[in-house]
PDB file of C-alpha atoms in Angstrom:
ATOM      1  CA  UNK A   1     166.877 223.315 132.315  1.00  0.00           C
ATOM      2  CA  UNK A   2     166.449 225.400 129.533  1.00  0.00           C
ATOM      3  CA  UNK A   3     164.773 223.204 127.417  1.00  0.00           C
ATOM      4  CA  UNK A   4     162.619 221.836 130.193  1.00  0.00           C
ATOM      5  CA  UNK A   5     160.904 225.614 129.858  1.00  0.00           C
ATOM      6  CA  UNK A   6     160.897 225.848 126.518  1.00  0.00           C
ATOM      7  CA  UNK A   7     159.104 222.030 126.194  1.00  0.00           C
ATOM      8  CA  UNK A   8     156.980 223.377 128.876  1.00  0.00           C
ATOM      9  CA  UNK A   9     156.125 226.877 126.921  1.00  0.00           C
ATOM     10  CA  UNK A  10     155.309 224.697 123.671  1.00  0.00           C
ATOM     11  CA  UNK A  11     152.836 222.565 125.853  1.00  0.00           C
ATOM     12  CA  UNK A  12     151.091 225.088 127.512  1.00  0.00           C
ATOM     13  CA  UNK A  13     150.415 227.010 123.953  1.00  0.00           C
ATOM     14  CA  UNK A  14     149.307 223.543 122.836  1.00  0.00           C
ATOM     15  CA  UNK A  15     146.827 223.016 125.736  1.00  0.00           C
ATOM     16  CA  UNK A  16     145.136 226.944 125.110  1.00  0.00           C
ATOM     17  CA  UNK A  17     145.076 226.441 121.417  1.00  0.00           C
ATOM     18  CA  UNK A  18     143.495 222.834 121.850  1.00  0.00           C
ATOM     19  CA  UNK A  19     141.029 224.024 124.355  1.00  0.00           C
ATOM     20  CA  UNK A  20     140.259 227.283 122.122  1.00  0.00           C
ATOM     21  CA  UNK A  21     138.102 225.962 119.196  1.00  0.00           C
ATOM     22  CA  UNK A  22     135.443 227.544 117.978  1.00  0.00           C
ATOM     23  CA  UNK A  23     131.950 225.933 117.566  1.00  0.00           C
ATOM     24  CA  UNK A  24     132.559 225.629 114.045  1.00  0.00           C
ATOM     25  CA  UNK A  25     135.645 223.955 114.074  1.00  0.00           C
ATOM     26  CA  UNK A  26     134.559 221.940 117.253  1.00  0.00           C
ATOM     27  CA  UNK A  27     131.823 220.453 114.891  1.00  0.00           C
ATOM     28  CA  UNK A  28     133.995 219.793 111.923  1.00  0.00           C
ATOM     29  CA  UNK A  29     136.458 217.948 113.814  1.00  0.00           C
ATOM     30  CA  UNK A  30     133.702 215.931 115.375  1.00  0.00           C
ATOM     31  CA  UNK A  31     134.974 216.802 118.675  1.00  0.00           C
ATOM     32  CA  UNK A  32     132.774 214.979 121.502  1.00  0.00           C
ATOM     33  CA  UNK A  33     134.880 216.241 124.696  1.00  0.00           C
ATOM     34  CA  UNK A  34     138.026 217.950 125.905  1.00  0.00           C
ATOM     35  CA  UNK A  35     139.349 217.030 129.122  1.00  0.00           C
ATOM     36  CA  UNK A  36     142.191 219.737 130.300  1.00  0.00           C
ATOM     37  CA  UNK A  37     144.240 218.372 133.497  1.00  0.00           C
ATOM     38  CA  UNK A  38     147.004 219.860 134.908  1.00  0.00           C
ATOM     39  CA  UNK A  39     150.529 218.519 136.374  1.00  0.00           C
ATOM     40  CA  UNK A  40     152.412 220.482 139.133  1.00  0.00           C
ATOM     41  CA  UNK A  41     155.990 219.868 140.722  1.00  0.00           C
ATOM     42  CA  UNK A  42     156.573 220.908 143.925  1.00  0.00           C
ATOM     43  CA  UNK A  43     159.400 220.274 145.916  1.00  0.00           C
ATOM     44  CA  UNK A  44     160.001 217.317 143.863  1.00  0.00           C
ATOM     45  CA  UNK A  45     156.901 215.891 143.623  1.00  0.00           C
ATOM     46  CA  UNK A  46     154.412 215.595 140.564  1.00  0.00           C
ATOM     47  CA  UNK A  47     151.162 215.902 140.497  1.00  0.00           C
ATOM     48  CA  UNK A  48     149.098 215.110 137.856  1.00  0.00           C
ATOM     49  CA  UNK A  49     145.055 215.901 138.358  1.00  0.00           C
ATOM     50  CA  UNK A  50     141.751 216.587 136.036  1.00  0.00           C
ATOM     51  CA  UNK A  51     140.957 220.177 136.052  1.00  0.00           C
ATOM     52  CA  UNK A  52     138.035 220.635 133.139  1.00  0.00           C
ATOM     53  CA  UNK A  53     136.380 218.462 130.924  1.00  0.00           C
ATOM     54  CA  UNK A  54     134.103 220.109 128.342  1.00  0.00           C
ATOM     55  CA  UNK A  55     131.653 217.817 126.505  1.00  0.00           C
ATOM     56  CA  UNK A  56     129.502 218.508 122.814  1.00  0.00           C
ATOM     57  CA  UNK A  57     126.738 217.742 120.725  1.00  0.00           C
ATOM     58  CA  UNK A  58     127.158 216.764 116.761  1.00  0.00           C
ATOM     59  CA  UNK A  59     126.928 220.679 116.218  1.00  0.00           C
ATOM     60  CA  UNK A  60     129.572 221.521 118.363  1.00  0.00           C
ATOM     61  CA  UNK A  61     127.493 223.043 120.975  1.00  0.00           C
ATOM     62  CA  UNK A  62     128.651 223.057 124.532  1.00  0.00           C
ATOM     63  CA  UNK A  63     126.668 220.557 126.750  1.00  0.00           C
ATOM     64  CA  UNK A  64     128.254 220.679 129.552  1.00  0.00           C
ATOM     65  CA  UNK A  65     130.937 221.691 131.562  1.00  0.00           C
ATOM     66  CA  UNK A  66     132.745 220.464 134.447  1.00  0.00           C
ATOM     67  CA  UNK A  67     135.148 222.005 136.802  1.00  0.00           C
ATOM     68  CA  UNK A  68     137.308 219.414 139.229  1.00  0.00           C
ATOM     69  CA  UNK A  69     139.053 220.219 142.600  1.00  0.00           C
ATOM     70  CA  UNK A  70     142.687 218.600 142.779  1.00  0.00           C
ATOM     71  CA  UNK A  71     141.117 216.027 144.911  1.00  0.00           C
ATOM     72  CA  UNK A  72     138.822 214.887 141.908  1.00  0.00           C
ATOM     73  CA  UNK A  73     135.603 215.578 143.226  1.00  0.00           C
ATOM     74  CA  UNK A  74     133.517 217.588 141.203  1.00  0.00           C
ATOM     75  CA  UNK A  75     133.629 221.880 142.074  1.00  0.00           C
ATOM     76  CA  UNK A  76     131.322 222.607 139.226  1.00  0.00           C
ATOM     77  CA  UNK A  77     129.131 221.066 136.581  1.00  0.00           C
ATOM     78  CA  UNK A  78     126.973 223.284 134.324  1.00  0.00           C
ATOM     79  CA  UNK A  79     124.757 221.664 131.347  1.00  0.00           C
ATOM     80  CA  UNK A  80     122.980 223.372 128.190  1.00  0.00           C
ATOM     81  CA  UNK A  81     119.766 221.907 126.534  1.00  0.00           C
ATOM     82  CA  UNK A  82     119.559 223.811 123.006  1.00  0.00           C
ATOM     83  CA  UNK A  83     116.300 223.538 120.293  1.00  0.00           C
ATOM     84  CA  UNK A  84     116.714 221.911 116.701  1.00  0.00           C
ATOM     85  CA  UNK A  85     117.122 225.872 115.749  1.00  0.00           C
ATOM     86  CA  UNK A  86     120.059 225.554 117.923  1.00  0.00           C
ATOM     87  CA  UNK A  87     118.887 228.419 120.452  1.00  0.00           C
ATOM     88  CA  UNK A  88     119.866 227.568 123.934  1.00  0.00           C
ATOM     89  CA  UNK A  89     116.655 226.687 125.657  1.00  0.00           C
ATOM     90  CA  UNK A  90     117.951 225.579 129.051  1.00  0.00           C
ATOM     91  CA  UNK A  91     121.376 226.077 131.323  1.00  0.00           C
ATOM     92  CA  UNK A  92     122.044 224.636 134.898  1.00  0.00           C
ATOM     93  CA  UNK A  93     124.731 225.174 137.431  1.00  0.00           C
ATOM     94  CA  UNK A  94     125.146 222.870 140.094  1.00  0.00           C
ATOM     95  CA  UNK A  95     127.913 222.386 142.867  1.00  0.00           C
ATOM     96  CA  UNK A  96     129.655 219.619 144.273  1.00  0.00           C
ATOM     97  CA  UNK A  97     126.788 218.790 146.679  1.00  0.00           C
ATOM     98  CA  UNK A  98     124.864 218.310 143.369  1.00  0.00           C
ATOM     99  CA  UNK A  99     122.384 221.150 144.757  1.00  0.00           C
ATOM    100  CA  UNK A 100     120.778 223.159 141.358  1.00  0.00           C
ATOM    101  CA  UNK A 101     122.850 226.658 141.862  1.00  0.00           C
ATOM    102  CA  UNK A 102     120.576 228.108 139.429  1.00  0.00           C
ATOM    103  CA  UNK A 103     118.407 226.922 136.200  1.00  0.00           C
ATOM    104  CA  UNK A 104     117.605 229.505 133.456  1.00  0.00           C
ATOM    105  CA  UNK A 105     115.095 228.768 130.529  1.00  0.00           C
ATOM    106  CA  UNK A 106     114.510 230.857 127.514  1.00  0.00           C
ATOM    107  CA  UNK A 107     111.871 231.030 125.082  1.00  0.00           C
ATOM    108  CA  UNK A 108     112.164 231.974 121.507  1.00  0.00           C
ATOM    109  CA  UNK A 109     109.266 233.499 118.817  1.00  0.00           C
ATOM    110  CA  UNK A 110     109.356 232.254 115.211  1.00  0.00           C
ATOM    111  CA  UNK A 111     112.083 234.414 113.824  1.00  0.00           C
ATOM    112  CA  UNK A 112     114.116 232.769 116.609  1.00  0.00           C
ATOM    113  CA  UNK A 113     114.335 235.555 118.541  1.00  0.00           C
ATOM    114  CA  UNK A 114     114.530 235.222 122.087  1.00  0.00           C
ATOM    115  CA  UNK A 115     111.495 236.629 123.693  1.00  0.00           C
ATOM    116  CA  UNK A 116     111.707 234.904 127.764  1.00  0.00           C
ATOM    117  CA  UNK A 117     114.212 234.498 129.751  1.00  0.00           C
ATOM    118  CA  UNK A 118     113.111 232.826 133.437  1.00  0.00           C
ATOM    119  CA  UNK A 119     115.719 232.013 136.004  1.00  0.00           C
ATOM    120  CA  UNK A 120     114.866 229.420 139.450  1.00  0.00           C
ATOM    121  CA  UNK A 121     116.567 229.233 142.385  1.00  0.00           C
ATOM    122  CA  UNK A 122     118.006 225.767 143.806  1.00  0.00           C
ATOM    123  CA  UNK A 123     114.492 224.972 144.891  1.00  0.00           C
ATOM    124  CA  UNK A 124     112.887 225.337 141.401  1.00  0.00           C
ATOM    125  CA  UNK A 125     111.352 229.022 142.626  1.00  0.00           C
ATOM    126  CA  UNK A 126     111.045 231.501 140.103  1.00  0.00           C
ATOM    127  CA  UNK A 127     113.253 234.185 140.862  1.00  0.00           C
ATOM    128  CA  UNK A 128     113.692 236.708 137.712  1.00  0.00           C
ATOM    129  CA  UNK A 129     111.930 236.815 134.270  1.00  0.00           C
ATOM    130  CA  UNK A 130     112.389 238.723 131.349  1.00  0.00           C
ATOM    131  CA  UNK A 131     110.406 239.297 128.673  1.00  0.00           C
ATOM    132  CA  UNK A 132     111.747 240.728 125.090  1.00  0.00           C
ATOM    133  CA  UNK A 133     109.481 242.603 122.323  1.00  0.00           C
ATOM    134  CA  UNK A 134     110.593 243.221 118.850  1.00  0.00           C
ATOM    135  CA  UNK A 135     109.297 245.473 116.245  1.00  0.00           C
ATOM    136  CA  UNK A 136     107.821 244.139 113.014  1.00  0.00           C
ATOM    137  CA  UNK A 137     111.573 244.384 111.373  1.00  0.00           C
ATOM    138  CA  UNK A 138     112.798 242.431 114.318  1.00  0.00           C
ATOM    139  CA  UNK A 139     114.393 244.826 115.974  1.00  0.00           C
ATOM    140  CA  UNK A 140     114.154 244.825 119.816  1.00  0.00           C
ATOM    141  CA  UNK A 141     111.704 246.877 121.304  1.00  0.00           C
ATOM    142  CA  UNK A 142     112.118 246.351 124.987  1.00  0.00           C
ATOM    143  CA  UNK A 143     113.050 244.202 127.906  1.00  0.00           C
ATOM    144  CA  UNK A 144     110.994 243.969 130.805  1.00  0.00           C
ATOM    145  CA  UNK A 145     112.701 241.773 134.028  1.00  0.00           C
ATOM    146  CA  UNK A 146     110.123 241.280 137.029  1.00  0.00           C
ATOM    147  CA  UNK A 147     111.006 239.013 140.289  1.00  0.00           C
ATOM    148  CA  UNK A 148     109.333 235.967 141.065  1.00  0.00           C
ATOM    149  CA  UNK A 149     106.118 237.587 142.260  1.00  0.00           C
ATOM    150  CA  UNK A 150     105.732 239.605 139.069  1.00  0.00           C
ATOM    151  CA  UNK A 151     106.952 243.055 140.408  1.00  0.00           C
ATOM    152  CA  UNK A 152     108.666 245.168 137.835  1.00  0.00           C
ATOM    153  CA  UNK A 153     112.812 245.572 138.630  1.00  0.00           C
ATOM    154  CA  UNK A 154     113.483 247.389 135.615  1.00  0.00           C
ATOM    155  CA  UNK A 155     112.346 247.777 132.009  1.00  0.00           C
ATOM    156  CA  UNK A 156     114.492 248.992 128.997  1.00  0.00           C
ATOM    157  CA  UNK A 157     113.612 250.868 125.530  1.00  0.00           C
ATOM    158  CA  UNK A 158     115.354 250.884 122.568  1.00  0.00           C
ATOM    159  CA  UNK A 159     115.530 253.187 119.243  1.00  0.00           C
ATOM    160  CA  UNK A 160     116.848 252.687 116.243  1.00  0.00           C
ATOM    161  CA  UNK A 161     118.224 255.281 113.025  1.00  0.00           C
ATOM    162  CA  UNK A 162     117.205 255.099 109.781  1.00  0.00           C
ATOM    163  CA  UNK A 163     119.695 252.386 108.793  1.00  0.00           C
ATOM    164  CA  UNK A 164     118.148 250.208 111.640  1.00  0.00           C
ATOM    165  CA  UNK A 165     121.198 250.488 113.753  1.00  0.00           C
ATOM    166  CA  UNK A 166     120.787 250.384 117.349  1.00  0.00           C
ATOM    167  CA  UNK A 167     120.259 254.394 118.331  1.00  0.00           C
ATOM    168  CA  UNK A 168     119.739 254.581 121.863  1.00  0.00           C
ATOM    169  CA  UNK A 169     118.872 251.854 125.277  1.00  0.00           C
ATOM    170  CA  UNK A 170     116.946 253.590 128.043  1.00  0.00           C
ATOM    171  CA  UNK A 171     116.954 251.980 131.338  1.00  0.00           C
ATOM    172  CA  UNK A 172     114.100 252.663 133.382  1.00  0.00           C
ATOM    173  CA  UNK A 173     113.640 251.860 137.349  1.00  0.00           C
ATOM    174  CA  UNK A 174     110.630 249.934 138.901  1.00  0.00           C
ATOM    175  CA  UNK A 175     109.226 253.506 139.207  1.00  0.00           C
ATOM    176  CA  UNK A 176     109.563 254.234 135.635  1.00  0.00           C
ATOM    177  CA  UNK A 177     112.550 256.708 136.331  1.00  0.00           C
ATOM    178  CA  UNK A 178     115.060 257.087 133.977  1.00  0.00           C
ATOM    179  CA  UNK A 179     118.359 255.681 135.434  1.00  0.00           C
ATOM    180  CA  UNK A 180     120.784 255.385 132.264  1.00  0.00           C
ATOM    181  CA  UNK A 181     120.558 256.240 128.128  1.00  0.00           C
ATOM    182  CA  UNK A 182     123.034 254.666 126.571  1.00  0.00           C
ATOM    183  CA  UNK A 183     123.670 256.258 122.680  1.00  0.00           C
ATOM    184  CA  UNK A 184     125.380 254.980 119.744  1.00  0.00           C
ATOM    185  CA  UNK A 185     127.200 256.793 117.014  1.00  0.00           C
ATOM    186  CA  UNK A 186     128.377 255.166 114.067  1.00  0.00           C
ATOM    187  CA  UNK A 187     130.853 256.393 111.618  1.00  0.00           C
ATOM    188  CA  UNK A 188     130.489 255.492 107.679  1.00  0.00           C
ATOM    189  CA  UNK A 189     133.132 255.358 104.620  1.00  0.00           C
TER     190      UNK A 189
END
């Protein structure tokens, strides 16, 4: 019995440390997909089922995801579309009925910032957007998110010190009030 949990222990750490990669590592092992399943005894009986398969492009970029019910049938599948910059241009979620939970696009300027952010309902309707502004140096200016009809939900500022280290986020309402300032203090040697 004993070694039962013990061989058990050893393949469970296997499964997490197999499942853990990194992009990096993902792409140098040329990893195309990991499929995790899972086997549980119960009152004698084993069963074995899929629970997640992951799959990735030659960079090592998730593409999509998919989460399985014991049954097989899909719970969850969610999918990434990503630029030849490698910025992440698109994500989906859908469920089992194959119904769009949500899309999100995002835009990016030439420095490969990311400047939109738009996310759809299941019918395709535009239901947030956010819009990012950098300064010259690239640092970000503000963020902007608006509903589907345009109408300002919030809006947030940021500063930066001398060193061009983020100073302080101010998160304003849809009436312009001030709701939160976040502030960062750094320590140097």
């Amino acid at each position: 019995m004993k070694k039962k949990i013990i061989c058990l222990a050893i393949c469970l750490m296997m499964v997490v440390t197999a499942g853990a990669q990194n992009r990096s590592e993902r792409k140098a092992l040329r990893l195309k997909s990991v499929t995790q399943t899972e086997t549980v005894t119960k009152d004698g009986k084993t069963e074995t089922f899929k629970d997640e398969r992951e799959e990735y492009d030659r960079e090592g970029r998730v593409i999509s995801k998919t989460e399985y019910r014991k049954d097989g049938s899909v719970k969850t599948l969610e999918t990434a579309r990503y630029d030849k910059y490698g910025n992440k241009t698109e994500e989906t979620e859908m469920s089992q009925e194959g119904k769009k939970n949500f899309r999100k696009t995002y835009q990016y300027n030439a420095r490969q910032d990311k400047t939109v952010e738009t996310e759809y309902n299941e019918n395709g309707v535009m239901v947030r957007n956010t819009v990012y502004t950098y300064s010259v140096s690239g640092n970000m200016q503000s963020e902007v998110v608006t509903d589907g009809s345009g109408k300002i939900l919030r809006k947030c500022t940021y500063t930066y010190n001398s060193k061009k280290l983020k100073d302080t986020k101010t998160i304003l309402d849809a009436s312009g009030a001030v709701v939160k300032v976040c502030k960062w203090e750094y320590e140097y040697y």
